[in-house]
Coordinates of C-alpha atoms and ligand atoms in Angstrom, one line a residue:
Chain A
M22 CA 22.5 28.7 -3.8
T23 CA 21.7 25.1 -2.7
A24 CA 21.0 24.2 -6.3
L25 CA 24.6 25.3 -7.1
R26 CA 26.1 23.4 -4.3
V27 CA 24.4 20.3 -5.3
Y28 CA 25.4 20.6 -8.8
L29 CA 28.7 21.3 -7.5
A30 CA 28.7 17.9 -5.2
A31 CA 27.1 15.5 -8.2
A32 CA 30.0 16.9 -10.3
R33 CA 32.8 16.2 -7.8
L34 CA 31.2 12.9 -7.5
A35 CA 31.1 12.0 -10.9
A36 CA 34.8 13.0 -10.9
E37 CA 35.3 11.0 -8.2
Q38 CA 33.9 7.9 -9.7
L39 CA 35.3 8.5 -13.2
R40 CA 38.8 8.3 -11.7
R41 CA 37.8 5.0 -10.1
E42 CA 35.4 3.2 -12.7
P43 CA 36.6 4.9 -16.0
D44 CA 33.6 3.5 -18.3
A45 CA 32.9 7.3 -20.1
W46 CA 36.1 7.1 -21.1
M47 CA 35.8 4.4 -23.4
V48 CA 34.3 6.5 -25.8
L49 CA 37.7 8.1 -26.2
A50 CA 38.7 4.8 -27.9
T51 CA 35.8 4.3 -30.3
T52 CA 35.0 8.0 -31.5
P53 CA 38.1 8.2 -33.6
L54 CA 38.1 5.1 -34.8
Q55 CA 34.7 5.4 -35.6
S56 CA 35.5 8.7 -37.6
L57 CA 38.7 6.9 -39.0
A58 CA 36.2 4.1 -40.8
I59 CA 33.6 6.9 -42.2
V60 CA 36.6 9.1 -43.5
T61 CA 38.1 5.5 -45.4
I62 CA 35.0 5.0 -46.8
L63 CA 34.2 8.6 -48.1
Q64 CA 37.8 8.8 -49.4
H65 CA 37.3 5.5 -51.7
T66 CA 33.9 6.6 -52.8
G67 CA 35.3 9.9 -53.7
R68 CA 33.0 12.1 -51.3
D69 CA 35.3 14.4 -49.8
D70 CA 32.5 17.1 -49.4
L71 CA 31.1 14.9 -46.5
V72 CA 34.5 14.7 -44.6
G73 CA 32.8 16.9 -42.0
I74 CA 30.9 13.9 -41.2
A75 CA 33.4 12.1 -40.1
I76 CA 34.8 15.1 -37.9
V77 CA 31.7 15.8 -36.0
G78 CA 29.3 12.7 -36.6
P79 CA 31.0 10.3 -34.1
G80 CA 31.4 13.1 -31.5
L81 CA 28.4 14.1 -31.3
M82 CA 27.1 10.5 -31.0
A83 CA 29.1 10.3 -28.1
L84 CA 28.1 12.9 -26.2
V85 CA 24.6 11.4 -26.1
Q86 CA 25.4 8.1 -25.6
V87 CA 27.6 8.9 -22.6
A88 CA 24.9 11.3 -21.0
L89 CA 22.4 8.6 -21.2
F90 CA 24.9 5.6 -20.4
D91 CA 26.0 7.5 -17.6
A92 CA 22.8 8.6 -16.2
A93 CA 21.3 5.2 -16.6
E94 CA 24.1 3.5 -14.6
Q95 CA 24.0 5.9 -12.2
L96 CA 20.3 5.1 -11.5
T97 CA 21.3 1.8 -11.4
V98 CA 23.8 2.1 -8.7
D99 CA 21.7 4.3 -7.0
R100 CA 18.5 1.9 -7.1
S101 CA 20.9 -1.3 -6.0
R102 CA 22.5 0.5 -3.5
G103 CA 19.1 1.8 -2.3
V104 CA 20.5 5.6 -2.5
L105 CA 17.3 6.5 -4.4
E106 CA 15.4 7.1 -1.2
P107 CA 17.7 8.7 1.1
L108 CA 17.8 10.8 -2.0
A109 CA 14.5 11.8 -2.4
A110 CA 14.0 12.3 1.3
T111 CA 16.9 15.1 1.1
P112 CA 15.6 18.8 0.1
A113 CA 17.8 18.8 -2.2
P114 CA 16.8 19.6 -6.1
L115 CA 17.5 16.5 -7.8
V116 CA 17.8 17.9 -11.4
A117 CA 20.6 19.8 -10.5
L118 CA 22.0 16.3 -8.9
D119 CA 21.7 15.0 -12.5
L120 CA 22.6 18.2 -14.3
G121 CA 25.8 18.3 -12.3
R122 CA 26.8 14.6 -13.4
S123 CA 25.9 15.3 -16.9
T124 CA 28.2 18.2 -17.3
V125 CA 31.2 16.2 -16.5
V126 CA 30.7 13.0 -18.4
L127 CA 30.2 15.4 -21.4
L128 CA 33.1 17.3 -21.1
V129 CA 34.8 13.5 -21.0
A130 CA 33.3 13.3 -23.7
L131 CA 33.8 15.9 -25.9
L132 CA 37.2 15.4 -25.8
G133 CA 36.3 12.6 -28.6
T134 CA 35.4 15.3 -30.9
V135 CA 38.7 16.8 -30.8
E136 CA 40.1 13.2 -31.3
S137 CA 38.0 12.7 -34.3
L138 CA 39.2 15.9 -35.6
A139 CA 43.2 15.1 -35.1
V140 CA 42.0 11.9 -36.7
V141 CA 40.4 13.1 -39.9
H142 CA 43.1 15.3 -40.4
L143 CA 45.6 12.7 -40.4
A144 CA 43.9 10.8 -42.3
T145 CA 43.2 13.2 -45.4
G146 CA 46.8 14.4 -45.2
G147 CA 46.4 17.7 -43.4
Q148 CA 43.3 19.0 -46.0
S149 CA 40.6 18.8 -43.4
S150 CA 40.3 20.6 -40.1
V151 CA 37.9 23.3 -38.6
H152 CA 38.1 26.6 -40.3
H153 CA 35.9 28.6 -37.5
P154 CA 37.3 27.2 -34.2
A155 CA 35.4 29.9 -32.4
E156 CA 32.2 29.1 -33.8
A157 CA 33.0 25.4 -33.0
F158 CA 33.6 26.1 -29.8
L159 CA 30.2 27.6 -29.1
V160 CA 28.0 25.3 -31.0
L161 CA 29.6 22.6 -28.8
V162 CA 29.0 24.3 -25.8
A163 CA 25.6 24.8 -26.5
T164 CA 25.2 21.4 -27.8
V165 CA 27.0 20.0 -23.9
W166 CA 24.0 22.5 -22.7
A167 CA 21.2 20.9 -24.7
T168 CA 22.2 17.5 -24.4
A169 CA 22.3 17.6 -20.6
G170 CA 18.8 18.8 -20.5
F171 CA 17.7 16.5 -23.0
V172 CA 18.8 13.6 -20.6
L173 CA 16.5 14.7 -17.7
P174 CA 13.5 13.9 -19.1
C175 CA 15.2 10.2 -20.5
T176 CA 16.0 9.9 -16.9
A177 CA 12.6 10.2 -15.9
L178 CA 11.4 7.8 -18.2
L179 CA 14.2 5.3 -17.2
L180 CA 13.0 5.6 -13.5
M181 CA 9.5 5.2 -14.1
T182 CA 10.1 2.2 -16.6
R183 CA 12.9 0.2 -14.9
A184 CA 14.0 -0.8 -18.5
T185 CA 17.1 1.0 -18.2
R186 CA 19.5 -0.8 -20.5
A187 CA 16.9 -1.2 -23.1
L188 CA 16.1 2.3 -23.2
Q189 CA 19.5 3.2 -22.6
N190 CA 20.5 1.5 -25.6
A191 CA 17.3 2.3 -27.9
I192 CA 17.4 6.4 -27.7
P193 CA 20.5 7.3 -29.1
W194 CA 20.7 5.6 -32.5
P195 CA 17.1 6.7 -33.8
L196 CA 17.9 10.4 -32.7
A197 CA 20.9 10.4 -34.3
L198 CA 19.9 9.2 -37.1
V199 CA 16.5 11.5 -37.8
S200 CA 19.2 14.3 -36.9
G201 CA 21.4 14.1 -39.3
V202 CA 24.3 13.1 -37.5
L203 CA 25.7 10.2 -39.2
V204 CA 24.1 10.5 -42.4
P205 CA 22.9 14.4 -43.9
V206 CA 19.2 14.8 -43.2
A207 CA 18.7 15.4 -47.2
L208 CA 19.6 11.5 -47.7
L209 CA 16.7 10.5 -45.4
P210 CA 13.8 9.1 -46.5
V211 CA 11.2 11.8 -47.4
W212 CA 8.8 11.3 -44.7
L213 CA 11.3 11.6 -42.3
Q214 CA 13.1 14.6 -43.1
P215 CA 10.5 17.3 -41.6
V216 CA 11.2 16.0 -37.9
S217 CA 14.9 16.5 -38.3
P218 CA 14.3 20.2 -37.8
F219 CA 12.4 20.2 -34.4
L220 CA 15.9 18.1 -32.9
Y221 CA 18.5 20.1 -31.4
L222 CA 21.2 18.1 -32.5
T223 CA 20.3 18.7 -36.4
H224 CA 21.6 22.0 -35.7
S225 CA 24.3 21.2 -34.0
A226 CA 25.4 18.9 -36.6
E227 CA 24.6 21.0 -39.6
L228 CA 26.3 24.2 -37.6
L229 CA 29.7 22.0 -36.8
R230 CA 29.8 20.7 -40.1
A231 CA 29.9 24.2 -41.2
T232 CA 32.9 25.2 -39.5
T233 CA 34.6 22.5 -41.2
R234 CA 33.7 24.2 -44.3
P235 CA 36.4 27.2 -45.4
E236 CA 33.0 29.7 -46.4
P237 CA 31.5 31.6 -43.4
V238 CA 29.3 29.5 -41.1
S239 CA 25.5 31.2 -42.4
D240 CA 22.5 31.0 -39.7
L241 CA 25.3 30.5 -36.8
W242 CA 23.0 32.6 -34.0
T243 CA 19.5 31.1 -35.2
G244 CA 21.1 27.6 -34.9
L245 CA 22.5 28.3 -31.7
A246 CA 19.3 30.1 -30.5
V247 CA 17.6 26.7 -31.5
I248 CA 19.6 24.4 -29.2
L249 CA 20.1 26.7 -26.4
V250 CA 16.3 26.8 -26.4
S251 CA 16.1 23.2 -26.6
G252 CA 17.9 22.8 -24.2
A253 CA 16.2 24.8 -21.8
V254 CA 12.6 23.3 -22.8
A255 CA 14.3 19.9 -21.8
L256 CA 15.0 21.0 -18.6
V257 CA 11.6 22.1 -17.7
A258 CA 10.2 19.1 -18.9
G259 CA 13.0 17.3 -17.2
V260 CA 11.9 19.2 -13.9
V261 CA 8.3 18.8 -14.4
S262 CA 8.5 14.5 -15.6
R263 CA 11.1 14.1 -12.8
D264 CA 8.5 15.5 -10.2
R265 CA 6.0 13.4 -11.8
V266 CA 7.8 10.0 -11.5
F267 CA 8.8 10.7 -7.9
A268 CA 5.3 11.9 -6.8
R269 CA 4.2 8.4 -8.7
L270 CA 6.9 6.1 -6.8
R271 CA 5.9 7.5 -3.6
R272 CA 2.8 6.4 -4.1
T273 CA 3.6 2.8 -5.5
G274 CA 6.2 2.6 -3.4
G275 CA 8.6 1.8 -6.4
L276 CA 11.4 4.1 -5.2
S277 CA 12.8 1.0 -2.9
L278 CA 12.7 -1.5 -5.3
T279 CA 15.4 -2.3 -7.7
Chain B
M14 CA 5.2 13.7 15.4
D15 CA 1.7 12.6 15.0
V16 CA 0.1 9.6 13.6
R17 CA -3.6 9.4 13.0
G18 CA -5.3 6.6 11.4
L19 CA -2.4 5.9 9.1
T20 CA -3.2 3.4 6.4
R21 CA -0.6 1.9 3.8
T22 CA -1.8 -0.6 1.1
F23 CA 0.2 -2.1 -1.5
R24 CA -1.2 -3.3 -5.0
R25 CA -0.6 -6.8 -5.9
P26 CA -1.7 -7.7 -9.1
G27 CA -4.5 -10.6 -9.3
R28 CA -4.8 -10.4 -5.5
P29 CA -6.2 -8.3 -2.7
D30 CA -3.8 -5.6 -1.8
R31 CA -1.4 -6.4 0.9
I32 CA -2.4 -4.2 4.3
A33 CA 1.0 -2.9 5.4
L34 CA -0.2 -0.5 8.0
D35 CA -3.8 -0.7 9.1
A36 CA -4.9 2.4 11.3
V37 CA -1.8 3.4 13.3
E38 CA -2.0 5.6 16.1
L39 CA 1.4 7.2 17.6
A40 CA 2.2 10.2 19.0
V41 CA 6.2 10.9 20.2
T42 CA 7.1 13.6 21.9
V43 CA 9.8 15.9 21.3
G44 CA 13.0 15.1 22.4
T45 CA 12.7 11.6 23.6
T46 CA 13.6 8.3 22.1
H47 CA 10.7 6.2 20.4
G48 CA 11.2 2.7 20.1
L49 CA 9.0 0.7 16.9
L50 CA 9.1 -3.1 17.9
G51 CA 7.7 -5.8 16.0
P52 CA 8.5 -8.8 14.0
N53 CA 9.3 -9.1 9.9
G54 CA 6.6 -7.7 8.3
A55 CA 4.9 -5.6 11.1
G56 CA 5.0 -2.3 9.0
K57 CA 7.9 -0.6 11.0
T58 CA 9.9 0.2 7.9
T59 CA 7.0 1.3 5.8
L60 CA 6.0 3.6 8.9
C61 CA 9.5 4.9 8.8
K62 CA 9.3 5.5 5.2
I63 CA 5.8 7.6 5.8
L64 CA 7.5 9.7 7.9
S65 CA 10.5 10.3 5.9
T66 CA 8.2 11.3 3.4
V67 CA 9.6 9.0 0.5
L68 CA 6.3 7.0 0.8
L69 CA 2.6 8.5 0.8
P70 CA -0.3 7.2 3.0
T71 CA -2.9 5.4 1.5
S72 CA -5.4 7.0 4.2
G73 CA -4.7 8.9 7.4
E74 CA -2.7 11.7 8.9
V75 CA 0.7 12.2 9.3
R76 CA 2.3 15.4 11.0
V77 CA 6.3 15.2 11.3
L78 CA 7.6 18.5 13.5
G79 CA 4.1 20.1 12.5
H80 CA 4.1 19.6 9.2
D81 CA 1.8 17.4 6.9
A82 CA 4.6 14.4 5.5
A83 CA 2.2 13.9 2.9
R84 CA 1.5 17.5 1.4
D85 CA 4.4 19.6 2.8
P86 CA 7.3 16.9 2.2
R87 CA 10.1 19.9 1.6
A88 CA 9.4 21.0 4.9
V89 CA 10.2 18.0 6.5
R90 CA 12.7 17.1 4.5
S91 CA 15.0 19.3 5.8
Q92 CA 14.3 18.7 9.6
I93 CA 14.9 14.9 9.5
G94 CA 17.6 12.8 9.1
I95 CA 17.0 8.8 8.2
A96 CA 19.4 6.1 8.6
F97 CA 17.8 2.7 6.7
G98 CA 21.1 1.3 7.2
G99 CA 22.5 -2.1 6.0
E100 CA 24.8 -2.4 3.2
R101 CA 22.3 0.1 1.3
G102 CA 22.4 4.1 1.2
L103 CA 26.4 4.4 0.9
Y104 CA 29.0 4.6 -2.3
G105 CA 30.9 1.8 -1.7
R106 CA 33.7 3.0 -3.7
L107 CA 33.9 6.4 -2.4
T108 CA 35.9 7.0 0.8
V109 CA 33.5 7.6 4.2
E110 CA 34.9 11.6 4.3
Q111 CA 33.6 11.9 0.2
N112 CA 30.4 10.4 1.0
L113 CA 29.9 12.6 4.0
R114 CA 31.0 15.7 1.9
Y115 CA 28.2 14.6 -1.0
W116 CA 25.1 14.2 1.4
A117 CA 26.0 17.4 3.1
A118 CA 26.1 19.1 -0.2
L119 CA 22.7 17.3 -0.4
L120 CA 21.5 19.1 2.8
G121 CA 22.3 22.2 1.5
L122 CA 25.8 22.7 3.7
G123 CA 28.7 24.4 1.4
G124 CA 32.2 25.2 1.4
R125 CA 33.6 26.1 5.1
Q126 CA 30.7 24.8 6.8
A127 CA 30.2 21.5 5.1
R128 CA 33.9 20.7 5.4
S129 CA 33.9 21.9 9.4
R130 CA 30.4 20.0 10.2
V131 CA 31.9 16.5 8.3
A132 CA 34.9 16.5 10.4
L133 CA 32.7 16.8 13.6
T134 CA 30.4 14.3 12.7
M135 CA 33.5 11.8 11.5
E136 CA 35.0 13.0 15.2
R137 CA 32.0 12.4 17.2
F138 CA 31.4 9.1 15.9
G139 CA 35.0 7.7 15.8
L140 CA 35.7 7.5 12.2
R141 CA 38.8 9.9 11.9
D142 CA 40.9 7.2 11.7
R143 CA 38.5 5.5 8.5
A144 CA 37.8 9.1 6.7
R145 CA 39.9 7.6 3.7
D146 CA 39.0 4.2 3.9
R147 CA 36.5 3.3 1.0
V148 CA 33.0 2.5 2.5
E149 CA 33.1 -1.1 0.7
T150 CA 36.2 -2.0 2.7
L151 CA 34.0 -1.5 6.1
S152 CA 33.0 -4.0 8.5
R153 CA 29.0 -3.4 8.9
G154 CA 29.8 -2.1 12.2
W155 CA 31.8 1.0 11.1
K156 CA 29.4 1.2 7.9
Q157 CA 26.6 1.3 10.3
R158 CA 28.0 4.3 12.2
V159 CA 28.9 6.3 8.4
H160 CA 25.1 5.7 8.3
L161 CA 24.7 7.4 11.6
A162 CA 26.9 10.1 11.2
R163 CA 25.2 10.4 7.7
A164 CA 21.9 11.0 9.2
V165 CA 22.8 13.7 12.0
L166 CA 24.9 15.7 9.2
G167 CA 22.0 18.0 8.6
E168 CA 21.4 18.5 12.6
P169 CA 17.8 17.2 12.3
Q170 CA 15.3 17.8 14.7
L171 CA 13.7 14.3 13.8
L172 CA 16.2 11.4 13.5
I173 CA 14.7 8.2 11.8
L174 CA 17.0 5.2 12.4
D175 CA 15.3 1.6 10.9
E176 CA 17.3 -0.8 12.8
P177 CA 20.5 0.7 13.5
T178 CA 22.0 -2.5 15.1
A179 CA 20.7 -5.6 12.7
G180 CA 23.0 -7.8 11.9
L181 CA 25.8 -6.1 13.9
D182 CA 28.0 -8.6 16.2
P183 CA 27.3 -7.7 20.2
V184 CA 30.5 -5.3 20.5
A185 CA 29.3 -3.5 17.2
A186 CA 26.1 -3.2 18.4
R187 CA 27.0 -2.2 21.6
A188 CA 28.9 0.6 20.5
V189 CA 26.1 2.2 17.8
R190 CA 24.0 2.1 21.2
Q191 CA 26.4 3.9 23.0
I192 CA 26.5 6.6 20.0
V193 CA 22.6 6.4 20.0
S194 CA 22.2 7.1 23.8
D195 CA 25.2 9.3 24.4
E196 CA 25.6 11.3 21.1
L197 CA 21.7 11.4 19.8
A198 CA 19.6 11.2 22.6
G199 CA 18.6 14.7 23.8
T200 CA 19.9 16.6 21.1
C201 CA 16.7 15.7 18.8
T202 CA 13.5 13.4 18.8
V203 CA 14.6 9.7 17.6
L204 CA 12.7 7.3 16.5
L205 CA 14.4 3.7 16.6
T206 CA 12.8 -0.1 15.2
T207 CA 14.3 -2.9 16.6
H208 CA 13.5 -6.4 17.0
D209 CA 15.4 -6.6 20.2
L210 CA 13.7 -5.6 23.4
R211 CA 16.5 -5.0 25.8
E212 CA 17.8 -2.8 23.0
A213 CA 14.2 -1.0 23.3
E214 CA 14.2 -0.9 27.2
L215 CA 17.7 0.4 27.0
L216 CA 17.5 3.3 24.5
C217 CA 13.8 4.3 24.5
S218 CA 11.8 6.0 26.9
T219 CA 8.5 4.8 25.5
V220 CA 8.0 2.2 22.3
T221 CA 5.2 1.0 20.5
V222 CA 4.7 -2.6 19.5
M223 CA 3.6 -3.7 16.3
G224 CA 2.3 -6.7 14.8
G225 CA 0.5 -7.1 11.1
G226 CA 0.5 -3.2 10.2
R227 CA -1.4 -2.4 13.6
V228 CA -0.1 -1.0 17.3
L229 CA -0.2 -3.9 19.3
A230 CA 0.6 -2.0 22.5
A231 CA 2.3 0.8 23.5
G232 CA 3.7 3.1 26.5
N233 CA 7.1 3.1 28.0
P234 CA 8.9 -0.1 28.6
A235 CA 8.9 -0.9 31.9
E236 CA 5.1 0.0 32.4
L237 CA 4.4 -2.3 29.5
A238 CA 6.5 -5.3 30.9
L239 CA 5.2 -4.3 34.5
T240 CA 1.3 -4.6 33.4
D241 CA 1.1 -7.8 31.4
R242 CA 4.6 -9.0 31.3
P243 CA 5.1 -12.6 33.4
T244 CA 8.0 -12.2 35.9
H245 CA 8.4 -15.9 36.1
T246 CA 8.3 -18.7 34.0
V247 CA 8.4 -22.8 34.8
V248 CA 9.3 -25.0 32.1
L249 CA 8.6 -28.2 32.1
A250 CA 11.2 -31.2 31.5
T251 CA 8.4 -33.6 30.4
P252 CA 4.6 -33.0 28.6
A253 CA 2.2 -33.3 31.8
P254 CA -1.1 -32.2 30.4
A255 CA -3.6 -33.2 33.0
V256 CA -1.1 -31.1 35.5
V257 CA -1.1 -28.4 33.6
E258 CA -4.6 -27.8 33.5
R259 CA -5.5 -28.5 37.1
L260 CA -3.0 -25.7 37.7
C261 CA -4.3 -23.4 35.6
A262 CA -7.6 -24.0 37.0
S263 CA -6.5 -22.9 40.2
V264 CA -3.5 -20.2 39.7
R265 CA -3.4 -17.4 37.9
A266 CA -0.7 -18.5 35.3
T267 CA -0.9 -19.2 31.6
A268 CA 0.6 -22.0 29.8
V269 CA 2.2 -21.9 26.4
E270 CA 3.5 -24.7 24.2
V271 CA 6.8 -22.8 23.7
S272 CA 8.1 -25.9 20.8
S273 CA 7.0 -29.3 20.5
G274 CA 6.3 -31.0 23.9
R275 CA 7.7 -28.4 25.9
T276 CA 5.8 -26.4 27.8
E277 CA 6.1 -23.4 29.8
L278 CA 4.2 -21.8 32.3
R279 CA 4.1 -17.9 32.8
F280 CA 3.4 -16.3 35.7
T281 CA 3.0 -12.3 36.7
S282 CA 3.9 -12.5 40.6
S283 CA 5.9 -14.8 42.9
T284 CA 3.1 -15.4 44.9
D285 CA 1.2 -17.6 42.0
L286 CA 4.7 -18.8 41.3
Q287 CA 4.9 -20.3 44.9
Q288 CA 1.3 -21.8 44.3
G289 CA 1.9 -23.1 40.8
I290 CA 4.9 -24.6 42.1
A291 CA 3.5 -26.2 44.9
V292 CA 0.6 -27.9 43.0
L293 CA 3.5 -29.0 40.3
L294 CA 5.2 -30.8 43.6
S295 CA 2.5 -32.1 45.1
D296 CA 1.4 -34.0 41.8
G297 CA 4.6 -35.3 41.8
V298 CA 5.9 -33.2 38.9
V299 CA 9.9 -32.8 39.7
G300 CA 11.2 -32.1 36.3
F301 CA 11.5 -28.2 35.7
T302 CA 13.2 -25.6 35.4
V303 CA 12.4 -21.9 37.0
G304 CA 13.3 -18.4 35.3
E305 CA 12.6 -15.0 35.0
G306 CA 10.1 -13.7 32.9
S307 CA 11.5 -11.6 29.9
L308 CA 9.9 -8.8 27.5
E309 CA 10.5 -11.1 25.1
D310 CA 8.1 -13.7 26.4
Y311 CA 5.8 -10.9 26.5
Y312 CA 6.2 -9.8 23.1
V313 CA 5.9 -13.1 21.5
D314 CA 2.8 -13.9 23.5
L315 CA 1.4 -10.5 22.5
V316 CA 2.2 -11.0 18.9
G317 CA 1.2 -14.6 19.0
S318 CA -2.0 -13.9 20.8
R319 CA -3.2 -11.5 18.1
G320 CA -2.5 -14.1 15.5
V321 CA 0.3 -12.3 13.4
G322 CA 3.7 -12.6 12.8
E323 CA 4.9 -14.3 9.5
Ligands
LIG26 N1 7.3 -1.7 -1.8 C1 6.4 -2.8 -1.7 N2 5.7 -3.2 -2.1 C2 4.5 -4.3 -2.0 N3 4.8 -4.6 -0.5 C3 5.2 -4.0 0.4 C4 6.4 -3.1 0.1 N4 6.8 -2.4 0.9 C5 6.7 -3.6 1.9 N5 5.6 -4.3 1.7 C6 5.0 -5.2 2.5 O1 4.5 -4.4 4.0 C7 4.6 -5.1 5.1 C8 5.5 -4.6 5.8 O2 6.8 -4.6 5.6 P1 7.7 -3.6 6.3 O3 8.8 -3.5 5.7 O4 7.1 -2.5 6.7 O5 8.2 -4.4 7.7 P2 9.2 -4.3 8.8 O6 8.4 -4.3 9.9 O7 9.7 -3.2 8.5 O8 9.6 -5.8 8.6 P3 11.5 -6.3 8.9 O9 11.4 -6.5 10.3 O10 11.4 -7.5 8.0 O11 12.2 -4.8 8.5 C9 5.2 -6.4 4.5 O12 4.4 -7.7 4.8 C10 5.9 -6.4 3.2 O13 5.7 -7.7 2.1
LIG27 MG1 11.9 -3.0 8.1

């Protein structure tokens, strides 16, 4: 009950902040442009078969980037405003706080995928679209869940290292690359390919691309299960790592330092 | 609240650890207001943080409302309210009401209960007209009210206020003191840190004077003043070391060089004062002013004599 209240309060705070500081909206400007760039290259090189990448790649990338960006940003604000200590002194489960924020910013970032779809649809003269909208919706929901979970251990890391800016920028790109969000896994170096199946984003990207093709989406439920379980594992890892980092900061006194 | 042998050190790379608290003992009776006095760096904030569970003791025992603050922080957290004050601790771009609503949720209040609690608290602290103002647009005095309001939202049994009047003008400071004495005192136990002795005298039934991480004195303000503090002072206009030496040999008085060339004589009774003045006059020293001793002098003496302070 308390966790739900905290979750909702964080979501409300994020929504209020988004109204006043529309940083998270930036991706809505960049995501469709990236899609446009990719689809243009694909068309000129005659690889229309890869057009699914243009539709889902930038949007997935945006999800990870926005969630991490916001978590890091909020951490920076909380640190500089001296809110971390009062937060730590409340009985609230702080992971619920992070999840509440993430949900709101991820929902905003999700609009980027809609834009991408529209842009690619126009650029290809109406030839490409989502053939399995219900499946795509399910995959996106699962991906939002897993991304919110994935950000939790990252937040713990940001909290501990204080290298907030560096990590916030360093994490999304390798993740997106290895999971074949922007380049198909099959085109990655061979030694890198075995890593891909362990990343939820690999499954999200594959399934979403499959929904842009006319044939039925294969392995939908397995893929969804992997994504959902990854999210749950990340959540647990997030709770544990957050607790540890806070315990450590209580010991060192680092909670008050900016 | 019961603190025994509390020590807290901070690591400093390549140098010996800094001792922020050194074997501190503190006991506060439930329902009273206790003052924590001391100069910058005395360890007041460190103690507040340990009591509010955001910092661990290096050694010693800290019990807050019957719970061990180090081992059972959750139990403590649900019963305390803190205001670390100043510009920190609130979201500037949100309104007063939004800030309070957010913290209410963190304290586990929801829905109608949260709304009515926030409304009631704003009313109590005179914040109703400011409810829709962004916190960043408020003056420090008003921000401090928001801090206090936030601290009491959860109806805590222990309230920890770290320098609630620091940086406020006299009028705002008085308003805050009034809130503490009228609204808060009696409803819960209050621990309040301050540099301001008068404030401590006004608000606190007991005080602990700290310096350099140690407890220098503890008791009720009046008591502390009665036993040790000078009742009268005489400030000499020009230095007269020989006379001062003779005076201190025959009368119970202490001489303190308050600034270069300015000597202050402190007496603990009016009889001593009379004898002292007689000595001065008989030696032809007439340039001096007589004043009342204050807790301030006592405090400076206490801190100074132990060789602490920064
Ligand atoms: N996180 C920290 N790391 C290292 N040293 C610290 C830390 N926090 C406090 N200290 C040191 O501990 C000592 C006590 O500081 P503290 O802030 O408790 O004093 P204070 O009595 O609150 O002073 P003030 O009146 O300035 O607020 C100081 O010497 C300070 O430098
Ligand atoms: Mg302090």
